[in-house]
Amino acid sequence: MSEPRLNRRRFLKVAGAAALSAAVYAPLSALAKPRDPDEEPRRPVLIDYKPARVLAASVAVYDSLDPNRRRVVRTVRRDKTIDVAGEFVGPGPERNQIWYGTRDGYVYSAWLQVMEPYRTPKILTDLGEWGVWIETLVAQAPAYAEPDERSPFRYWYNYGTVYHATEAFVDGRGRVWYNTVDEYSSKEDNIAPTNHWVPAVFFRPMEHSE
């Protein structure tokens, strides 16, 4: 039996089907629009944000990692916090070229202290005979002369610093305060041991095993 002749109508039908099949099964990369080599790679979606405390006088948040096109989105002052997530390689000295993603751009990692998200700590009203060690959970916790925010302000306790708390006090509004002791003294520098009262809600009592 002789094969049917490949006339013009049949040729166009076969060629059209082949072209459609090639388009359907072609790799996505072949169909994608070529990327401009000067275009900055699209940043992945970031969700696991953590607060980071600013250690320098101020830091700049940029809209790009490209030093030739980036613009400052905002600046953040010392001891304020920025939400950061992810790590990216950007401009900087060889020892540290890591940048963090922010909700509106990028910030250089060297000037930041990443913090664990704040969670309300266990609050103690009885510290025992010796007391306990407590760790600061927020970027800055205020310390006062007395267990009352209307008393003279004495000092800022920074995130991660540890202090010896010797007693607890519950004020008239039900808030717990810790009395912290700094035993350091120096006659040459005219520094005497000090006591500062701090709101317990900003501190984590440390376990004996730590």
C-alpha angles and dihedrals in degrees: 000000000000120000117249115263115258097236124180095267093050092045092054091048094051093044092050093051091050092050092050091050092051091051093050096049099035115120114263089237089062092053097042121102110259111257119242106245089221093053115105113242113259112260117238118245110271120209109152098081123173129184117255124197118226112238100181127069086266139335131214125230111213130200093222142025091224106102090205097057108021123119131197111256096184143325127237124207130229117291093013118116135240126194108239136180137170129014126254134183112242143147116317144098118310092254091063127014095152120127128182125225116239130192089265106026142313136316131192112255099216093075097050139080110206112220134201112249111267117260123179105261131220105274120212127205095183116051097177128234097306100029130225140273114252130196125212112244101185133061091256130002119194121236121203138193090242136017091271129085089222090064120090114295111237113175150341118247110209129219115284096014117132129219140180111247113197104179143010128223130193113210128210092273093054095255118142122227129190124216108221124199127210106192095187114120136171126183091195092056094035092240119150130186110280140204122209128182117220134183106259092219090074095055139068119217106230123230120245090243093060 
